[in-house]
PDB file of C-alpha atoms in Angstrom:
ATOM      1  CA  MET V   1    -114.476-144.126  14.255  1.00 52.00           C
ATOM      2  CA  GLU V   2    -111.845-141.857  15.742  1.00 55.00           C
ATOM      3  CA  LEU V   3    -108.487-141.838  14.060  1.00 56.00           C
ATOM      4  CA  GLU V   4    -105.447-140.743  15.953  1.00 58.00           C
ATOM      5  CA  PRO V   5    -103.028-138.849  13.715  1.00 53.00           C
ATOM      6  CA  THR V   6     -99.312-139.068  14.319  1.00 58.00           C
ATOM      7  CA  PHE V   7     -98.770-135.537  13.043  1.00 57.00           C
ATOM      8  CA  ALA V   8     -95.773-136.460  10.893  1.00 54.00           C
ATOM      9  CA  THR V   9     -96.312-133.140   9.128  1.00 55.00           C
ATOM     10  CA  SER V  10     -94.636-131.323  12.017  1.00 62.00           C
ATOM     11  CA  VAL V  11     -91.307-132.997  11.178  1.00 64.00           C
ATOM     12  CA  LEU V  12     -91.595-132.185   7.479  1.00 71.00           C
ATOM     13  CA  PRO V  13     -91.268-128.399   7.258  1.00 79.00           C
ATOM     14  CA  LEU V  14     -91.667-126.648   3.926  1.00 85.00           C
ATOM     15  CA  LYS V  15     -88.067-125.370   4.093  1.00 89.00           C
ATOM     16  CA  ARG V  16     -86.792-128.954   4.124  1.00 87.00           C
ATOM     17  CA  LEU V  17     -88.911-129.827   1.077  1.00 88.00           C
ATOM     18  CA  GLU V  18     -87.589-126.743  -0.707  1.00 93.00           C
ATOM     19  CA  THR V  19     -84.025-127.929  -0.042  1.00 93.00           C
ATOM     20  CA  LEU V  20     -84.859-131.349  -1.504  1.00 91.00           C
ATOM     21  CA  ASP V  21     -86.472-129.622  -4.488  1.00 94.00           C
ATOM     22  CA  ALA V  22     -83.302-127.627  -5.166  1.00 96.00           C
ATOM     23  CA  LEU V  23     -81.198-130.798  -5.044  1.00 95.00           C
ATOM     24  CA  LEU V  24     -83.587-132.573  -7.425  1.00 94.00           C
ATOM     25  CA  ALA V  25     -83.508-129.598  -9.819  1.00 96.00           C
ATOM     26  CA  SER V  26     -79.715-129.687  -9.829  1.00 95.00           C
ATOM     27  CA  MET V  27     -79.762-133.428 -10.568  1.00 92.00           C
ATOM     28  CA  GLU V  28     -82.236-132.910 -13.414  1.00 93.00           C
ATOM     29  CA  VAL V  29     -80.055-130.237 -15.027  1.00 92.00           C
ATOM     30  CA  THR V  30     -76.894-132.335 -14.743  1.00 90.00           C
ATOM     31  CA  LEU V  31     -78.531-135.470 -16.128  1.00 88.00           C
ATOM     32  CA  SER V  32     -80.298-133.547 -18.923  1.00 86.00           C
ATOM     33  CA  LEU V  33     -76.935-132.287 -20.149  1.00 83.00           C
ATOM     34  CA  LEU V  34     -75.563-135.839 -20.292  1.00 80.00           C
ATOM     35  CA  ARG V  35     -78.432-137.657 -21.966  1.00 79.00           C
ATOM     36  CA  TYR V  36     -78.415-138.433 -25.646  1.00 72.00           C
ATOM     37  CA  ALA V  37     -80.564-136.537 -28.090  1.00 70.00           C
ATOM     38  CA  PRO V  38     -83.442-138.265 -29.860  1.00 71.00           C
ATOM     39  CA  GLY V  39     -82.313-139.619 -33.204  1.00 72.00           C
ATOM     40  CA  ASP V  40     -78.624-139.868 -32.491  1.00 73.00           C
ATOM     41  CA  LYS V  41     -76.866-143.218 -32.448  1.00 74.00           C
ATOM     42  CA  ARG V  42     -76.217-143.293 -28.698  1.00 75.00           C
ATOM     43  CA  GLY V  43     -78.254-145.546 -26.513  1.00 73.00           C
ATOM     44  CA  VAL V  44     -78.737-148.314 -29.076  1.00 78.00           C
ATOM     45  CA  MET V  45     -76.321-150.801 -27.519  1.00 85.00           C
ATOM     46  CA  PRO V  46     -77.775-152.807 -24.655  1.00 89.00           C
ATOM     47  CA  TRP V  47     -76.266-152.193 -21.230  1.00 88.00           C
ATOM     48  CA  SER V  48     -76.334-154.601 -18.335  1.00 93.00           C
ATOM     49  CA  PRO V  49     -75.219-153.260 -14.962  1.00 91.00           C
ATOM     50  CA  GLU V  50     -74.221-156.776 -13.932  1.00 91.00           C
ATOM     51  CA  LEU V  51     -72.425-157.906 -17.103  1.00 94.00           C
ATOM     52  CA  SER V  52     -71.254-154.878 -19.069  1.00 94.00           C
ATOM     53  CA  PRO V  53     -68.511-153.609 -16.724  1.00 95.00           C
ATOM     54  CA  ALA V  54     -66.743-156.985 -16.748  1.00 95.00           C
ATOM     55  CA  TYR V  55     -67.032-157.130 -20.553  1.00 97.00           C
ATOM     56  CA  CYS V  56     -65.601-153.604 -20.906  1.00 96.00           C
ATOM     57  CA  ARG V  57     -62.683-154.464 -18.596  1.00 96.00           C
ATOM     58  CA  GLN V  58     -61.941-157.626 -20.588  1.00 97.00           C
ATOM     59  CA  VAL V  59     -61.888-155.652 -23.842  1.00 96.00           C
ATOM     60  CA  ALA V  60     -59.666-152.987 -22.237  1.00 96.00           C
ATOM     61  CA  ALA V  61     -57.242-155.662 -21.001  1.00 97.00           C
ATOM     62  CA  ALA V  62     -57.113-157.232 -24.460  1.00 96.00           C
ATOM     63  CA  LEU V  63     -56.539-153.804 -26.043  1.00 95.00           C
ATOM     64  CA  ASP V  64     -53.718-153.187 -23.627  1.00 94.00           C
ATOM     65  CA  LEU V  65     -52.045-156.399 -24.758  1.00 95.00           C
ATOM     66  CA  TYR V  66     -52.977-156.566 -28.435  1.00 94.00           C
ATOM     67  CA  GLY V  67     -54.232-153.122 -29.431  1.00 91.00           C
ATOM     68  CA  SER V  68     -51.285-152.394 -31.679  1.00 88.00           C
ATOM     69  CA  GLU V  69     -52.210-155.422 -33.788  1.00 90.00           C
ATOM     70  CA  ILE V  70     -55.625-154.009 -34.729  1.00 89.00           C
ATOM     71  CA  ASP V  71     -54.914-150.294 -35.135  1.00 72.00           C
ATOM     72  CA  ASP V  72     -55.394-148.920 -38.590  1.00 67.00           C
ATOM     73  CA  ASP V  73     -55.109-145.453 -40.070  1.00 62.00           C
ATOM     74  CA  ASP V  74     -58.856-144.850 -40.277  1.00 62.00           C
ATOM     75  CA  SER V  75     -59.203-141.373 -38.759  1.00 61.00           C
ATOM     76  CA  ASP V  76     -62.959-141.756 -38.232  1.00 63.00           C
ATOM     77  CA  LYS V  77     -62.517-144.435 -35.551  1.00 80.00           C
ATOM     78  CA  LEU V  78     -60.890-144.460 -32.155  1.00 86.00           C
ATOM     79  CA  ASP V  79     -57.476-145.996 -32.018  1.00 89.00           C
ATOM     80  CA  SER V  80     -56.819-148.720 -29.459  1.00 91.00           C
ATOM     81  CA  GLY V  81     -55.149-146.384 -26.995  1.00 92.00           C
ATOM     82  CA  GLU V  82     -58.115-144.007 -26.970  1.00 93.00           C
ATOM     83  CA  ALA V  83     -60.572-146.892 -26.654  1.00 94.00           C
ATOM     84  CA  TYR V  84     -58.511-148.342 -23.803  1.00 95.00           C
ATOM     85  CA  GLU V  85     -58.566-145.008 -21.926  1.00 96.00           C
ATOM     86  CA  ILE V  86     -62.324-144.633 -22.453  1.00 95.00           C
ATOM     87  CA  LEU V  87     -63.049-148.156 -21.258  1.00 96.00           C
ATOM     88  CA  LEU V  88     -60.851-147.777 -18.179  1.00 95.00           C
ATOM     89  CA  GLY V  89     -62.200-144.327 -17.323  1.00 95.00           C
ATOM     90  CA  GLU V  90     -65.892-144.671 -18.092  1.00 93.00           C
ATOM     91  CA  THR V  91     -66.598-148.152 -16.737  1.00 95.00           C
ATOM     92  CA  PRO V  92     -66.167-147.197 -13.057  1.00 95.00           C
ATOM     93  CA  LEU V  93     -68.277-144.076 -13.673  1.00 92.00           C
ATOM     94  CA  LEU V  94     -71.069-146.190 -15.116  1.00 91.00           C
ATOM     95  CA  GLU V  95     -70.919-148.506 -12.125  1.00 94.00           C
ATOM     96  CA  LYS V  96     -71.165-145.496  -9.814  1.00 94.00           C
ATOM     97  CA  MET V  97     -74.064-144.101 -11.811  1.00 91.00           C
ATOM     98  CA  HIS V  98     -75.835-147.465 -11.630  1.00 94.00           C
ATOM     99  CA  ALA V  99     -75.403-147.451  -7.850  1.00 95.00           C
ATOM    100  CA  GLN V 100     -76.865-143.923  -7.780  1.00 94.00           C
ATOM    101  CA  CYS V 101     -79.856-145.073  -9.829  1.00 94.00           C
ATOM    102  CA  GLU V 102     -80.436-147.884  -7.353  1.00 96.00           C
ATOM    103  CA  ARG V 103     -80.213-145.396  -4.520  1.00 96.00           C
ATOM    104  CA  LEU V 104     -82.679-143.091  -6.274  1.00 94.00           C
ATOM    105  CA  ARG V 105     -85.111-146.007  -6.579  1.00 97.00           C
ATOM    106  CA  ARG V 106     -84.837-146.547  -2.809  1.00 97.00           C
ATOM    107  CA  VAL V 107     -85.280-142.825  -2.168  1.00 94.00           C
ATOM    108  CA  LEU V 108     -88.331-142.785  -4.447  1.00 95.00           C
ATOM    109  CA  ALA V 109     -89.871-145.719  -2.568  1.00 97.00           C
ATOM    110  CA  LEU V 110     -89.115-144.004   0.740  1.00 94.00           C
ATOM    111  CA  SER V 111     -90.584-140.688  -0.429  1.00 92.00           C
ATOM    112  CA  GLU V 112     -93.762-142.471  -1.558  1.00 95.00           C
ATOM    113  CA  GLU V 113     -93.971-144.136   1.859  1.00 93.00           C
ATOM    114  CA  VAL V 114     -93.562-140.767   3.606  1.00 88.00           C
ATOM    115  CA  LEU V 115     -96.155-139.213   1.281  1.00 90.00           C
ATOM    116  CA  GLU V 116     -98.642-141.929   2.228  1.00 91.00           C
ATOM    117  CA  ALA V 117     -97.921-141.500   5.947  1.00 87.00           C
ATOM    118  CA  VAL V 118     -98.147-137.699   5.919  1.00 85.00           C
ATOM    119  CA  GLY V 119    -101.220-137.804   3.681  1.00 87.00           C
ATOM    120  CA  SER V 120    -102.867-140.217   6.079  1.00 87.00           C
ATOM    121  CA  ASP V 121    -101.975-138.009   9.050  1.00 85.00           C
ATOM    122  CA  VAL V 122    -103.481-134.938   7.396  1.00 85.00           C
ATOM    123  CA  MET V 123    -106.591-136.891   6.387  1.00 88.00           C
ATOM    124  CA  ALA V 124    -106.975-138.120   9.976  1.00 87.00           C
ATOM    125  CA  VAL V 125    -106.920-134.519  11.242  1.00 87.00           C
ATOM    126  CA  ALA V 126    -109.386-133.399   8.560  1.00 90.00           C
ATOM    127  CA  PHE V 127    -111.687-136.369   9.202  1.00 91.00           C
ATOM    128  CA  ASP V 128    -111.646-135.806  12.966  1.00 91.00           C
ATOM    129  CA  LYS V 129    -112.453-132.095  12.590  1.00 92.00           C
ATOM    130  CA  HIS V 130    -115.071-132.837   9.931  1.00 94.00           C
ATOM    131  CA  ILE V 131    -116.898-135.058  12.439  1.00 93.00           C
ATOM    132  CA  GLU V 132    -116.752-132.291  15.039  1.00 95.00           C
ATOM    133  CA  LEU V 133    -118.076-129.769  12.484  1.00 96.00           C
ATOM    134  CA  GLU V 134    -120.914-132.173  11.599  1.00 94.00           C
ATOM    135  CA  ARG V 135    -121.845-132.477  15.289  1.00 96.00           C
ATOM    136  CA  ALA V 136    -121.968-128.690  15.472  1.00 96.00           C
ATOM    137  CA  GLY V 137    -124.099-128.538  12.317  1.00 95.00           C
ATOM    138  CA  ARG V 138    -121.400-126.652  10.379  1.00 94.00           C
ATOM    139  CA  ALA V 139    -120.244-129.249   7.852  1.00 93.00           C
ATOM    140  CA  HIS V 140    -123.060-128.933   5.311  1.00 90.00           C
ATOM    141  CA  ARG V 141    -120.810-127.461   2.571  1.00 90.00           C
ATOM    142  CA  ILE V 142    -117.955-129.915   3.078  1.00 91.00           C
ATOM    143  CA  LYS V 143    -117.924-132.617   0.440  1.00 87.00           C
ATOM    144  CA  ALA V 144    -115.899-135.691   1.392  1.00 83.00           C
ATOM    145  CA  TRP V 145    -113.871-136.714  -1.661  1.00 78.00           C
ATOM    146  CA  TRP V 146    -114.873-140.358  -1.235  1.00 77.00           C
ATOM    147  CA  ASN V 147    -118.545-139.271  -1.475  1.00 68.00           C
ATOM    148  CA  ALA V 148    -118.012-136.898  -4.387  1.00 64.00           C
ATOM    149  CA  GLY V 149    -120.174-139.027  -6.722  1.00 62.00           C
ATOM    150  CA  GLU V 150    -123.145-139.003  -4.366  1.00 58.00           C
ATOM    151  CA  ALA V 151    -125.769-136.295  -4.658  1.00 49.00           C
TER     152      ALA V 151
END
């Protein structure tokens, strides 16, 4: 069985992968700085990308209208004005971050697809040359990974 590789590896130079690696490293650093620490109280409230932004906007709108009616002098809590500003400012950021997460899922699926294609191309080259080496009687030390369990 002769396989014909597409040689996708020629369009995937190491320099390009290094550039992607640098971008991923930057993303990891940025996101690591923003995540919550184990044991703190953040991250306990459920978040729904479809429902939460609308809820936060409704609360912000109500605070804008009625916030002065609920403010108290408790210095440990946010006053209505601060809560309003947080809700207005952070909600669009969370929506953007959700869209980025969705995009990252698509990029992950695409990268796995490319990995499979390039891996298959490389295996096709190796398999083709392995057959040629066998014909020349020079493949006796090559162990095909799919036959690794055979003696």
